[in-house]
Short mmCIF file of C-alpha atoms in Angstrom, two decimals:
data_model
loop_
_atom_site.label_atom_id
_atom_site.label_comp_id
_atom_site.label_asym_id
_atom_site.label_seq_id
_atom_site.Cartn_x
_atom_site.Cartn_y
_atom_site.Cartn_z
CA UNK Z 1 29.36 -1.88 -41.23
CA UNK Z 2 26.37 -4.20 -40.23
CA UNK Z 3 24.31 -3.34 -37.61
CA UNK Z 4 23.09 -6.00 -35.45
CA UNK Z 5 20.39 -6.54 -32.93
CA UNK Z 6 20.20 -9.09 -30.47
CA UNK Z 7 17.67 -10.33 -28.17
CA UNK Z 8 17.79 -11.46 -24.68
CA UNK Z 9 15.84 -13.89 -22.87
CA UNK Z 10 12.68 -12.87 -21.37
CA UNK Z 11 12.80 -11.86 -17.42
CA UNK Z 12 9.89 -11.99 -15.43
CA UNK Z 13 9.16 -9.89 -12.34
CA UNK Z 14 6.36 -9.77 -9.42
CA UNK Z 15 5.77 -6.56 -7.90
CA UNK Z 16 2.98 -6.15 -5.79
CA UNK Z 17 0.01 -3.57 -7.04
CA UNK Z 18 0.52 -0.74 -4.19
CA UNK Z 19 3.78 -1.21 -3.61
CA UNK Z 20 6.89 0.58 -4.85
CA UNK Z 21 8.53 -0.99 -7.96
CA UNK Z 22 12.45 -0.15 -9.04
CA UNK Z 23 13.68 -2.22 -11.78
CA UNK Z 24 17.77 -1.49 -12.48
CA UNK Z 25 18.86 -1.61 -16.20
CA UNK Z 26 22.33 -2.22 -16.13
CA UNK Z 27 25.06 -1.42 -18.13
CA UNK Z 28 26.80 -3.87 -17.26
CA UNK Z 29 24.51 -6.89 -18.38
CA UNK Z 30 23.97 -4.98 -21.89
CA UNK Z 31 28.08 -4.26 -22.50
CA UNK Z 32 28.82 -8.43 -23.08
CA UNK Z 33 26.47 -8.18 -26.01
CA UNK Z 34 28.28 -5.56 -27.37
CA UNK Z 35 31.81 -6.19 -28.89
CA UNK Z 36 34.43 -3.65 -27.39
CA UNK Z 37 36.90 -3.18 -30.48
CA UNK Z 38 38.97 -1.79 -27.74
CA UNK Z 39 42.99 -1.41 -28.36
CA UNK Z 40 44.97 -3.69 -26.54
CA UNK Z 41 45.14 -2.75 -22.42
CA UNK Z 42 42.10 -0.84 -22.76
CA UNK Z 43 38.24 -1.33 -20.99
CA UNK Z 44 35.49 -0.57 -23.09
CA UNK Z 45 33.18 1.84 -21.66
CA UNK Z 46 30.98 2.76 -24.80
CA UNK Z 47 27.99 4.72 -24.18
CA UNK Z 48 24.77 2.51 -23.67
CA UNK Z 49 21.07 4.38 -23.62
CA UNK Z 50 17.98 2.63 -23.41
CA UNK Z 51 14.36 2.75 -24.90
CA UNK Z 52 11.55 1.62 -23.17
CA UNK Z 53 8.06 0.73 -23.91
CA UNK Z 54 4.80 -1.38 -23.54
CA UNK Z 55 4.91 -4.02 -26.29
CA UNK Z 56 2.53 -2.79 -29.21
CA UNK Z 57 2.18 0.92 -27.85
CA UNK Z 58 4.97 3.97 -28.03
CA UNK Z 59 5.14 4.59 -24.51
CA UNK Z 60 5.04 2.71 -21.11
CA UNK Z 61 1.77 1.79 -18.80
CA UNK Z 62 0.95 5.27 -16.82
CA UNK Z 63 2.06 4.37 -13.35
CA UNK Z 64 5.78 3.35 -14.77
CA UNK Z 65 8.52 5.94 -14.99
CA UNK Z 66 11.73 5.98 -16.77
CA UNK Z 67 15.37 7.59 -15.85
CA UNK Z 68 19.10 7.81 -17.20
CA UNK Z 69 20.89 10.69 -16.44
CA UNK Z 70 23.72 10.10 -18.83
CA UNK Z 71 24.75 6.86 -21.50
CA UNK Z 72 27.17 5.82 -18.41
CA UNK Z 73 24.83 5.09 -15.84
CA UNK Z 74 22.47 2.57 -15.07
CA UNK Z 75 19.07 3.24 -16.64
CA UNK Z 76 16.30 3.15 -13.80
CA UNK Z 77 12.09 1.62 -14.50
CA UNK Z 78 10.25 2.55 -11.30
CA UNK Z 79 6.77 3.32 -9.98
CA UNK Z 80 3.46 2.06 -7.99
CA UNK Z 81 1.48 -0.96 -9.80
CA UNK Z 82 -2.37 -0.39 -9.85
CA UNK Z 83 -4.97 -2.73 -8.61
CA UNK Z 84 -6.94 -2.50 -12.04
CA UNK Z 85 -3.15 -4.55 -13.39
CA UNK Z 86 -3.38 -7.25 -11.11
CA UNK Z 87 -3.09 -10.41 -12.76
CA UNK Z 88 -2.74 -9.16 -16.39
CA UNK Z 89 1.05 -9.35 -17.67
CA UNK Z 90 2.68 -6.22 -18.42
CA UNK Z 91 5.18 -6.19 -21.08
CA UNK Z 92 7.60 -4.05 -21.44
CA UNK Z 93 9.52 -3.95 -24.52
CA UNK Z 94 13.75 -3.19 -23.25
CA UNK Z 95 15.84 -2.17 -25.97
CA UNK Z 96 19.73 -0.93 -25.52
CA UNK Z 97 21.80 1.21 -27.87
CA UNK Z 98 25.86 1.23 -28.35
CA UNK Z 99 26.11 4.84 -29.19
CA UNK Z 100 29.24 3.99 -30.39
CA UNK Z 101 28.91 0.77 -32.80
CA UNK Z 102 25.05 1.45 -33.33
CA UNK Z 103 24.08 -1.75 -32.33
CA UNK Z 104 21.19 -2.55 -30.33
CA UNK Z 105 20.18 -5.67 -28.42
CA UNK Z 106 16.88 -6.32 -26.91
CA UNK Z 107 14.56 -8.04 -24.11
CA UNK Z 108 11.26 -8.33 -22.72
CA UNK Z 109 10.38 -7.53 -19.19
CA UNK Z 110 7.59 -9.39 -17.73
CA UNK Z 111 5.64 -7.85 -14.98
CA UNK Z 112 3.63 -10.29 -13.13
CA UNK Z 113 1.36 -7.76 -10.97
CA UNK Z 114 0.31 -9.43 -7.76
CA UNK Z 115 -2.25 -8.38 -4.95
CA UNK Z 116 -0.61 -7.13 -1.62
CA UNK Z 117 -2.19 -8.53 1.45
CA UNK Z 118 -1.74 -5.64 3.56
CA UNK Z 119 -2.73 -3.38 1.12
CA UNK Z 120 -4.50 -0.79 1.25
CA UNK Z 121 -2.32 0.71 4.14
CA UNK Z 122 -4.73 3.08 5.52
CA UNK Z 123 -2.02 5.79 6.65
CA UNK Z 124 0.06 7.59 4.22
CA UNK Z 125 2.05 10.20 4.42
CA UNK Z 126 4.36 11.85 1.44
CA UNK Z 127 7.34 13.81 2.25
CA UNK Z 128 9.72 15.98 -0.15
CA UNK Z 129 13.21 15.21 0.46
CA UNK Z 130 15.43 18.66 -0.87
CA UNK Z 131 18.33 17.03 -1.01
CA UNK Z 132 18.02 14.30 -3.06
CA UNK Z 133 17.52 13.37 -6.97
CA UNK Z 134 15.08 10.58 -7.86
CA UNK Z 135 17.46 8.05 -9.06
CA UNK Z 136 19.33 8.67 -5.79
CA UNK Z 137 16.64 8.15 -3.66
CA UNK Z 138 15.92 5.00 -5.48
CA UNK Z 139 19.15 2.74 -4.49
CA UNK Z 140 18.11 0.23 -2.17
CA UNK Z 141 20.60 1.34 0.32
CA UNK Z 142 18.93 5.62 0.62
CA UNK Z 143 15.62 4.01 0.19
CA UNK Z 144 16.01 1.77 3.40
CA UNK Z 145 17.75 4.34 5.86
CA UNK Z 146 14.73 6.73 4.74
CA UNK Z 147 12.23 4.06 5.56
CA UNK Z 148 14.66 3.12 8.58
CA UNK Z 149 14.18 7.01 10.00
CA UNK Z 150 10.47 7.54 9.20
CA UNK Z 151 10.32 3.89 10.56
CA UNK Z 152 11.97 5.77 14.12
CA UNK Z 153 9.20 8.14 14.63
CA UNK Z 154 6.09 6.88 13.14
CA UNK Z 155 6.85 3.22 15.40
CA UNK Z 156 4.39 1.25 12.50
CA UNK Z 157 4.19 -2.64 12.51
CA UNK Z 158 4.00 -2.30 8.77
CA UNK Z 159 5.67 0.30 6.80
CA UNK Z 160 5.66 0.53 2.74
CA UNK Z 161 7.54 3.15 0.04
CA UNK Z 162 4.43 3.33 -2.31
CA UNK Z 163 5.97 6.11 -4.44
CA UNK Z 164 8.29 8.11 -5.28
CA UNK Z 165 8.32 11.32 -8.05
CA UNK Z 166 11.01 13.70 -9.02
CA UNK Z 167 9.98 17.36 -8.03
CA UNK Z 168 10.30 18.10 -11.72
CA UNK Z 169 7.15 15.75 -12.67
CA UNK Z 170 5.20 17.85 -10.34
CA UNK Z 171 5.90 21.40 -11.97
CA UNK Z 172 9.60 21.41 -10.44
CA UNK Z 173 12.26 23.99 -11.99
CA UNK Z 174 15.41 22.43 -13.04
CA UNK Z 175 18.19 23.11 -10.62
CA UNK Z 176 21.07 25.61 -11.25
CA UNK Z 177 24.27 23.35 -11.82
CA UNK Z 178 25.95 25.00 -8.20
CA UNK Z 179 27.06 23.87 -5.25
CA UNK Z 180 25.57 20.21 -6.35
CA UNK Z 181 21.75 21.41 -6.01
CA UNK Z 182 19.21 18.88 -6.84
CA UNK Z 183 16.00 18.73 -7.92
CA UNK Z 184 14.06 17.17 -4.85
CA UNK Z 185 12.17 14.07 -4.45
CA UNK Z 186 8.73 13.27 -3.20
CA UNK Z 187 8.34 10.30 -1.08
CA UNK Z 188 5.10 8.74 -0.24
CA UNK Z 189 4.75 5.61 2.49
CA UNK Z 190 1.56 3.39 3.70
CA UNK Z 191 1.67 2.38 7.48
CA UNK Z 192 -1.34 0.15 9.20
CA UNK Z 193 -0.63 2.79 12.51
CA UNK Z 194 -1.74 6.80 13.18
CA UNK Z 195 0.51 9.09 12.22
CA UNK Z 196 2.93 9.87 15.50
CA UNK Z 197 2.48 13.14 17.48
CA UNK Z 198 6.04 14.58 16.07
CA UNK Z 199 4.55 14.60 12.22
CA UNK Z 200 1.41 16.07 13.27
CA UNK Z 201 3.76 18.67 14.42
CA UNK Z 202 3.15 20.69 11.18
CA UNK Z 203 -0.46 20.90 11.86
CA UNK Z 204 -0.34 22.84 15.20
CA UNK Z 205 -0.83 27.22 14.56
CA UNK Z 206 2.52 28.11 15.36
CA UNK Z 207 4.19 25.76 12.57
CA UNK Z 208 1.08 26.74 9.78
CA UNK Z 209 1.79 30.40 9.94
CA UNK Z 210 5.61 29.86 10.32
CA UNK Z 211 4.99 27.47 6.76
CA UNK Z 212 2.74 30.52 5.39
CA UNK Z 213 6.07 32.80 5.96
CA UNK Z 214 7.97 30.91 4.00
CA UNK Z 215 10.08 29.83 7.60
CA UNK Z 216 10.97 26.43 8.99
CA UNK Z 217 8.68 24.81 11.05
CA UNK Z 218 9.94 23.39 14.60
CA UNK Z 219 9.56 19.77 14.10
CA UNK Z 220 11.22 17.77 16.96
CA UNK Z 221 12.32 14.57 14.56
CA UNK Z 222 13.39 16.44 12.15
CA UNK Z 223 17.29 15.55 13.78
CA UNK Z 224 16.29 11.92 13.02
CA UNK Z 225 16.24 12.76 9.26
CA UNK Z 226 19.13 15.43 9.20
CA UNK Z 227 22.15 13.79 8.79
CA UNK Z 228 21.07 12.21 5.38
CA UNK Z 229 18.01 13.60 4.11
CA UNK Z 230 16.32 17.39 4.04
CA UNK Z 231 13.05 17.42 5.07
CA UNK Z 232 10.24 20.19 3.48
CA UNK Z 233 8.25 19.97 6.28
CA UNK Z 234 5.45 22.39 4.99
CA UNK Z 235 5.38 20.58 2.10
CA UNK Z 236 4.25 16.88 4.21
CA UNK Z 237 0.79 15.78 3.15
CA UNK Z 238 -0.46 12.90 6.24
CA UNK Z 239 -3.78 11.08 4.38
#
């Protein structure tokens, strides 16, 4: 068999330094360049993994993280741009894999680093979210009703996600595969406001020595975040 590589157009992107960047790889854009050799009635679905890294080095830039849980999902670049990056292209060197036919076909990602005008924000808090897994908490849709809630009792006239870390880059253990446990997410957002009375809540002596007992703290918006998303209130840190 031959194995062939193919390479895509460059793509350019223009995230702002400060600001949250998620970057999809999708399967779907990779699978045309890929013959199927399916049988007749049949959809291919072959097994697509991805390699990522900043052109001429092994690895990517230090503020951009990587994630595909399996060769059947999307692959996922995210992360927080630096200020020092602004204005210097970063290159990022895309390259797909048919675990099936072993071929691979390749692009280059352009990102175009820009200066946010709002940025710094000088409030930010980071929350850990329990019930959630990175890449989950990195569809638009999750993303935007989290914002939407902390949005509901912070009351900001500017709110930003600036970043957002699996538990398991900070020294998290790996979940036991039951009753669909995850790994937990931290969360951090920029507002140009205080932070409200109700997330100061976890500062007050009753809800530090409940934390230091390993209980939960009373927290009165907590219900705002309930219905979708766990809150580790002792775990908040408000900069």
């Amino acid at each position: 068999y031959t194995i062939l590589s193919k390479v895509h157009s460059d793509r350019n992107v223009y995230p702002s330094a400060g600001v949250l960047f998620v970057h999809v790889l999708e399967r779907e854009y990779f699978k045309g360049e890929f013959p199927p050799y399916a049988k007749p009635g049949e959809v291919s679905n072959d097994p697509i993994t991805f390699n990522t890294n900043l052109m001429g080095y092994p690895d990517r830039p230090g503020w951009l993280r990587y994630i595909q849980r399996t060769p059947y999902s999307d692959g996922v670049l995210y992360g927080s741009p630096t200020v020092e990056n602004v204005g210097k292209p970063t290159i990022i060197e895309i390259t797909a894999y048919n675990r099936r036919t072993f071929e691979t076909a390749r692009h280059n990602l352009i990102i175009n680093i820009m200066s946010a005008e709002d940025f710094p924000l000088p409030y930010q808090a980071e929350f850990f979210i329990r019930n959630m897994n990175v890449e989950e908490m990195l569809a638009s849709e999750v993303l935007g009703d989290f914002l939407g809630a902390v949005k509901n009792v912070w009351q900001p006239e500017r709110l930003n996600a600036i970043n957002i870390t699996s538990a398991l880059d900070r020294g998290g253990r790996v979940p036991l595969p039951i009753n669909d446990m995850k790994e937990g997410v931290y969360v951090m957002v920029g507002a140009d406001v205080p932070f409200s009375s109700c997330l100061r809540e976890v500062e007050n002596p009753q809800n530090q020595l409940r934390c230091s007992q390993e209980m939960e703290p009373v927290i009165t918006c907590d219900k705002k975040f309930r219905t979708q998303f766990h809150i580790d209130w002792c775990k908040i840190s408000l900069v």
